[in-house]
Amino acid sequence: MRTDSSPGTLPAREHLPAGNAGTPVLDVVIPVYNEEKDLQPCVLRLREHLARTFPYAFRITIADNASTDSTPLVAARLEAEIPEVANFRLEQKGRGRALRTVWSASDAPILAYMDVDLSTDLNALLPLVAPLISGHSDLAIGSRLARSSRVVRGPKREFISRAYNMILRGSLQARFSDAQCGFKAIRRDVAQVLLPLVEDTGWFFDTEMLVLAERAGLRIHEVPVDWVDDPDSTVHIVKTATDDLKGVWRIGKALATGSLPLDRLTRPFGDDPRDREIQDVPKGLARQLVGFCVVGGLSTLFYLVLYSVFRQFSGSQIANALALLVSAIANTAANRRLTFGVRGRGGAVRHQAQGLVVFGIGLALTSGSLAALNAATGDPAHSTELAVLIAANLAATVLRFLLFRAWVFPDREESGRESTVVATHHPSSPTYSTTAPYAPLPQRPVPYQQPYQTTQVRAGEAADGSWRDATMRLQPVRPHDTDPGDPR
């Protein structure tokens, strides 16, 4: 699982302004492997649909990942004959590898992809990308499992698809309805930060990207689609399902251990009501209070159980100190993860050390209460000791929350917002920033300028060094990337 840091915090979503420019607004990628028969009809049909219905400039990019038939020749011919078509050749297989490479090199503000069989009705394409253009959403997916979707396919594929999504919901708490529909789109600024965290290079690429985006709080828009199963599909169902289950286990493990820097993906929504300042109430205080109270209640029960156990073979002061020490370590770890949302192992030792200082303050408060009780009554009952300790712990809890919030886990949001995502591309393409994230949308009548030529590249590299994003580094080719058993 990749744990490398992303380039920075995402800028606030904004509606892409209408206007004229030389860069296409939409780049539709079609990943192919040995599709010499279906490629040309797909591209011609898609190009005709976009020219007729899409109001802005567009590009269709053929991502040929290591085809061994005449697919490269067909792609080259289409690129030469149609100005809106570009061809991208990779020497390794894998749908995820193709999408990550082409999306990383593209200069279009909206990136999409669809399968070459065009099983999804193209009338859903404009509803798919419209929320991304308007700034409403970060990603968009087509859903074959929505109630209003109209789907024609066999019972075997229907069962596998629904079972897979049930697994995602049960194991990864995914809320999106269809992970594997080959009909998705993403904003380019989101892709720049999200794609370096996605490890899979095959069919699980979609699922991993969506799970990470959802866990990071990004907005995913779902579009019901009309979908007809392709009876000639070359997808190896058993192998794909096995690889997907391995991916689910890997992602679940990474999320459980907090090894992914998902907090870096949190987008500072421009006008989100949750970001509005409430007078005299610090931001996030209500949520943190609820989490702290839940953790505190469980910690108190844990402490009382430990105290009762330790009291069986030691004095009240020793039992209180041991119970406080163990429960304080557990309390700091739980509050770190659940209340204040700190993920990963970075700073964990320092947080525990600061938590022990807070523990010392609580120990002094509770020990002083016990000392005062013993001074008042020579041999207090066990129930009286517990009552005094509960009262002392309540006071210590309030103090602990204040110290946690102000000292141990201070609010990092303001410092995080200072970082921005800035991408520099080919001199003919615009520069993207938080103040002006995209150049004005080009209208389709503007003469199309071919941004790149057919080039052979290795997976994980841009086709031209001048395209390379100054804020992002694609993952290098690794020996285990080659997957000779990939059904594509």
mmCIF file of C-alpha atoms in Angstrom, residues 220-419:
data_model
loop_
_atom_site.group_PDB
_atom_site.id
_atom_site.type_symbol
_atom_site.label_atom_id
_atom_site.label_comp_id
_atom_site.label_asym_id
_atom_site.label_seq_id
_atom_site.Cartn_x
_atom_site.Cartn_y
_atom_site.Cartn_z
ATOM 1 C CA ILE A 220 -19.087 10.999 -5.415
ATOM 2 C CA HIS A 221 -22.009 11.555 -7.789
ATOM 3 C CA GLU A 222 -23.914 8.500 -9.065
ATOM 4 C CA VAL A 223 -25.785 8.386 -12.365
ATOM 5 C CA PRO A 224 -28.308 5.614 -13.132
ATOM 6 C CA VAL A 225 -27.430 4.093 -16.504
ATOM 7 C CA ASP A 226 -28.992 1.933 -19.156
ATOM 8 C CA TRP A 227 -26.642 -0.977 -19.662
ATOM 9 C CA VAL A 228 -26.599 -4.006 -21.966
ATOM 10 C CA ASP A 229 -24.205 -6.856 -21.247
ATOM 11 C CA ASP A 230 -21.598 -7.613 -23.891
ATOM 12 C CA PRO A 231 -21.809 -11.367 -24.593
ATOM 13 C CA ASP A 232 -18.311 -11.331 -26.133
ATOM 14 C CA SER A 233 -16.608 -9.814 -23.100
ATOM 15 C CA THR A 234 -13.091 -11.176 -22.502
ATOM 16 C CA VAL A 235 -13.149 -10.569 -18.747
ATOM 17 C CA HIS A 236 -12.091 -13.663 -16.764
ATOM 18 C CA ILE A 237 -14.702 -13.593 -14.021
ATOM 19 C CA VAL A 238 -13.064 -15.989 -11.544
ATOM 20 C CA LYS A 239 -9.611 -14.417 -11.739
ATOM 21 C CA THR A 240 -11.018 -10.896 -11.587
ATOM 22 C CA ALA A 241 -13.131 -11.771 -8.536
ATOM 23 C CA THR A 242 -10.113 -13.336 -6.794
ATOM 24 C CA ASP A 243 -7.952 -10.269 -7.454
ATOM 25 C CA ASP A 244 -10.744 -8.004 -6.232
ATOM 26 C CA LEU A 245 -11.048 -9.907 -2.947
ATOM 27 C CA LYS A 246 -7.287 -9.628 -2.440
ATOM 28 C CA GLY A 247 -7.593 -5.907 -3.057
ATOM 29 C CA VAL A 248 -10.423 -5.605 -0.528
ATOM 30 C CA TRP A 249 -8.249 -7.286 2.103
ATOM 31 C CA ARG A 250 -5.289 -5.014 1.309
ATOM 32 C CA ILE A 251 -7.343 -1.815 1.452
ATOM 33 C CA GLY A 252 -9.147 -2.915 4.617
ATOM 34 C CA LYS A 253 -5.822 -3.595 6.316
ATOM 35 C CA ALA A 254 -4.410 -0.211 5.262
ATOM 36 C CA LEU A 255 -7.497 1.633 6.489
ATOM 37 C CA ALA A 256 -7.467 -0.243 9.793
ATOM 38 C CA THR A 257 -3.809 0.594 10.457
ATOM 39 C CA GLY A 258 -4.174 4.210 9.299
ATOM 40 C CA SER A 259 -1.240 3.911 6.874
ATOM 41 C CA LEU A 260 -2.909 6.070 4.198
ATOM 42 C CA PRO A 261 -2.602 9.884 4.441
ATOM 43 C CA LEU A 262 -6.270 10.412 3.612
ATOM 44 C CA ASP A 263 -6.446 13.569 5.712
ATOM 45 C CA ARG A 264 -4.420 15.264 2.973
ATOM 46 C CA LEU A 265 -7.310 14.727 0.558
ATOM 47 C CA THR A 266 -9.898 16.568 2.636
ATOM 48 C CA ARG A 267 -11.207 19.352 0.440
ATOM 49 C CA PRO A 268 -11.899 22.793 1.969
ATOM 50 C CA PHE A 269 -15.398 23.193 0.542
ATOM 51 C CA GLY A 270 -15.920 26.794 -0.499
ATOM 52 C CA ASP A 271 -19.415 27.344 0.871
ATOM 53 C CA ASP A 272 -20.065 24.155 2.827
ATOM 54 C CA PRO A 273 -22.475 24.957 5.689
ATOM 55 C CA ARG A 274 -20.286 22.857 7.969
ATOM 56 C CA ASP A 275 -17.469 25.356 7.451
ATOM 57 C CA ARG A 276 -19.469 28.365 8.569
ATOM 58 C CA GLU A 277 -18.283 29.856 11.801
ATOM 59 C CA ILE A 278 -20.724 29.683 14.714
ATOM 60 C CA GLN A 279 -20.251 32.507 17.182
ATOM 61 C CA ASP A 280 -18.443 31.499 20.391
ATOM 62 C CA VAL A 281 -18.235 27.829 19.297
ATOM 63 C CA PRO A 282 -14.870 26.609 17.929
ATOM 64 C CA LYS A 283 -15.137 24.617 14.705
ATOM 65 C CA GLY A 284 -15.429 20.870 15.241
ATOM 66 C CA LEU A 285 -16.103 21.221 18.955
ATOM 67 C CA ALA A 286 -19.491 19.464 18.910
ATOM 68 C CA ARG A 287 -18.189 16.427 17.032
ATOM 69 C CA GLN A 288 -15.102 16.197 19.223
ATOM 70 C CA LEU A 289 -17.184 16.465 22.393
ATOM 71 C CA VAL A 290 -19.391 13.577 21.310
ATOM 72 C CA GLY A 291 -16.397 11.406 20.433
ATOM 73 C CA PHE A 292 -14.577 12.321 23.626
ATOM 74 C CA CYS A 293 -17.625 11.547 25.770
ATOM 75 C CA VAL A 294 -18.042 8.117 24.178
ATOM 76 C CA VAL A 295 -14.355 7.292 24.589
ATOM 77 C CA GLY A 296 -14.371 8.753 28.098
ATOM 78 C CA GLY A 297 -17.364 6.673 29.171
ATOM 79 C CA LEU A 298 -15.757 3.481 27.918
ATOM 80 C CA SER A 299 -12.441 4.450 29.503
ATOM 81 C CA THR A 300 -14.116 5.084 32.853
ATOM 82 C CA LEU A 301 -15.711 1.639 32.816
ATOM 83 C CA PHE A 302 -12.389 0.138 31.812
ATOM 84 C CA TYR A 303 -10.658 2.053 34.629
ATOM 85 C CA LEU A 304 -13.170 0.913 37.255
ATOM 86 C CA VAL A 305 -12.816 -2.714 36.204
ATOM 87 C CA LEU A 306 -9.031 -2.459 36.364
ATOM 88 C CA TYR A 307 -9.154 -0.723 39.761
ATOM 89 C CA SER A 308 -11.397 -3.411 41.199
ATOM 90 C CA VAL A 309 -9.035 -6.102 39.902
ATOM 91 C CA PHE A 310 -5.850 -4.417 41.144
ATOM 92 C CA ARG A 311 -7.479 -3.631 44.518
ATOM 93 C CA GLN A 312 -7.680 -7.333 45.247
ATOM 94 C CA PHE A 313 -3.908 -7.605 45.743
ATOM 95 C CA SER A 314 -2.706 -4.020 46.392
ATOM 96 C CA GLY A 315 -3.558 -0.866 48.252
ATOM 97 C CA SER A 316 -5.910 1.788 46.939
ATOM 98 C CA GLN A 317 -3.142 4.164 45.808
ATOM 99 C CA ILE A 318 -1.234 1.508 43.836
ATOM 100 C CA ALA A 319 -4.442 0.106 42.328
ATOM 101 C CA ASN A 320 -5.527 3.604 41.319
ATOM 102 C CA ALA A 321 -2.141 4.403 39.728
ATOM 103 C CA LEU A 322 -1.981 1.138 37.743
ATOM 104 C CA ALA A 323 -5.583 1.403 36.562
ATOM 105 C CA LEU A 324 -5.072 5.022 35.549
ATOM 106 C CA LEU A 325 -1.870 4.237 33.657
ATOM 107 C CA VAL A 326 -3.345 1.412 31.567
ATOM 108 C CA SER A 327 -6.611 3.212 30.882
ATOM 109 C CA ALA A 328 -4.775 6.473 30.038
ATOM 110 C CA ILE A 329 -2.719 4.772 27.320
ATOM 111 C CA ALA A 330 -5.859 3.224 25.821
ATOM 112 C CA ASN A 331 -7.736 6.526 26.173
ATOM 113 C CA THR A 332 -5.044 8.524 24.368
ATOM 114 C CA ALA A 333 -4.899 6.023 21.502
ATOM 115 C CA ALA A 334 -8.701 5.983 21.132
ATOM 116 C CA ASN A 335 -9.053 9.768 21.265
ATOM 117 C CA ARG A 336 -6.190 10.188 18.834
ATOM 118 C CA ARG A 337 -7.929 8.065 16.210
ATOM 119 C CA LEU A 338 -11.638 8.520 16.872
ATOM 120 C CA THR A 339 -12.067 11.968 18.430
ATOM 121 C CA PHE A 340 -9.384 14.059 16.765
ATOM 122 C CA GLY A 341 -9.010 12.053 13.531
ATOM 123 C CA VAL A 342 -5.245 11.586 13.623
ATOM 124 C CA ARG A 343 -4.283 8.683 11.339
ATOM 125 C CA GLY A 344 -1.028 6.858 10.816
ATOM 126 C CA ARG A 345 1.870 6.250 13.168
ATOM 127 C CA GLY A 346 3.465 9.680 12.779
ATOM 128 C CA GLY A 347 3.677 11.468 16.125
ATOM 129 C CA ALA A 348 2.129 8.541 18.026
ATOM 130 C CA VAL A 349 4.986 8.335 20.538
ATOM 131 C CA ARG A 350 4.873 12.075 21.182
ATOM 132 C CA HIS A 351 1.102 11.957 21.630
ATOM 133 C CA GLN A 352 1.407 9.123 24.154
ATOM 134 C CA ALA A 353 4.117 11.047 26.037
ATOM 135 C CA GLN A 354 1.880 14.108 26.213
ATOM 136 C CA GLY A 355 -0.981 11.839 27.212
ATOM 137 C CA LEU A 356 1.104 10.555 30.109
ATOM 138 C CA VAL A 357 1.601 14.130 31.286
ATOM 139 C CA VAL A 358 -2.164 14.529 31.245
ATOM 140 C CA PHE A 359 -2.345 11.198 33.069
ATOM 141 C CA GLY A 360 -0.029 12.597 35.755
ATOM 142 C CA ILE A 361 -2.376 15.506 36.302
ATOM 143 C CA GLY A 362 -5.329 13.129 36.580
ATOM 144 C CA LEU A 363 -3.350 10.900 38.922
ATOM 145 C CA ALA A 364 -2.571 13.832 41.195
ATOM 146 C CA LEU A 365 -6.244 14.820 41.244
ATOM 147 C CA THR A 366 -7.604 11.335 41.995
ATOM 148 C CA SER A 367 -4.807 10.431 44.421
ATOM 149 C CA GLY A 368 -5.398 13.670 46.279
ATOM 150 C CA SER A 369 -9.084 12.816 46.534
ATOM 151 C CA LEU A 370 -8.269 9.373 47.946
ATOM 152 C CA ALA A 371 -5.809 10.888 50.401
ATOM 153 C CA ALA A 372 -8.413 13.360 51.585
ATOM 154 C CA LEU A 373 -10.956 10.537 51.990
ATOM 155 C CA ASN A 374 -8.540 8.406 54.016
ATOM 156 C CA ALA A 375 -7.716 11.396 56.208
ATOM 157 C CA ALA A 376 -11.413 12.041 56.849
ATOM 158 C CA THR A 377 -12.318 8.423 57.595
ATOM 159 C CA GLY A 378 -9.776 5.875 58.699
ATOM 160 C CA ASP A 379 -11.164 2.875 56.784
ATOM 161 C CA PRO A 380 -13.636 3.974 54.051
ATOM 162 C CA ALA A 381 -15.904 1.439 52.387
ATOM 163 C CA HIS A 382 -15.108 0.272 48.860
ATOM 164 C CA SER A 383 -18.310 1.846 47.520
ATOM 165 C CA THR A 384 -17.312 5.183 49.043
ATOM 166 C CA GLU A 385 -13.907 4.972 47.400
ATOM 167 C CA LEU A 386 -15.568 4.336 44.035
ATOM 168 C CA ALA A 387 -17.925 7.294 44.475
ATOM 169 C CA VAL A 388 -15.050 9.651 45.287
ATOM 170 C CA LEU A 389 -13.014 8.342 42.364
ATOM 171 C CA ILE A 390 -15.943 8.824 39.955
ATOM 172 C CA ALA A 391 -16.298 12.449 41.022
ATOM 173 C CA ALA A 392 -12.552 13.033 40.743
ATOM 174 C CA ASN A 393 -12.427 11.364 37.333
ATOM 175 C CA LEU A 394 -15.225 13.568 36.043
ATOM 176 C CA ALA A 395 -13.184 16.644 36.941
ATOM 177 C CA ALA A 396 -10.077 15.066 35.448
ATOM 178 C CA THR A 397 -12.007 14.235 32.273
ATOM 179 C CA VAL A 398 -12.968 17.856 31.645
ATOM 180 C CA LEU A 399 -9.376 18.917 32.158
ATOM 181 C CA ARG A 400 -8.163 16.082 29.904
ATOM 182 C CA PHE A 401 -10.396 17.192 27.035
ATOM 183 C CA LEU A 402 -9.176 20.773 27.243
ATOM 184 C CA LEU A 403 -5.539 19.667 27.279
ATOM 185 C CA PHE A 404 -6.072 17.200 24.438
ATOM 186 C CA ARG A 405 -7.755 19.819 22.255
ATOM 187 C CA ALA A 406 -5.368 22.696 22.963
ATOM 188 C CA TRP A 407 -2.047 20.885 23.454
ATOM 189 C CA VAL A 408 -1.897 17.214 22.465
ATOM 190 C CA PHE A 409 -4.062 17.310 19.309
ATOM 191 C CA PRO A 410 -4.325 20.978 18.272
ATOM 192 C CA ASP A 411 -6.441 21.863 15.249
ATOM 193 C CA ARG A 412 -4.314 21.394 12.131
ATOM 194 C CA GLU A 413 -6.912 22.471 9.587
ATOM 195 C CA GLU A 414 -5.814 26.078 9.206
ATOM 196 C CA SER A 415 -2.198 25.139 8.540
ATOM 197 C CA GLY A 416 -3.329 22.434 6.142
ATOM 198 C CA ARG A 417 -5.346 24.895 4.087
ATOM 199 C CA GLU A 418 -2.308 26.967 3.326
ATOM 200 C CA SER A 419 -0.942 24.302 0.970
#
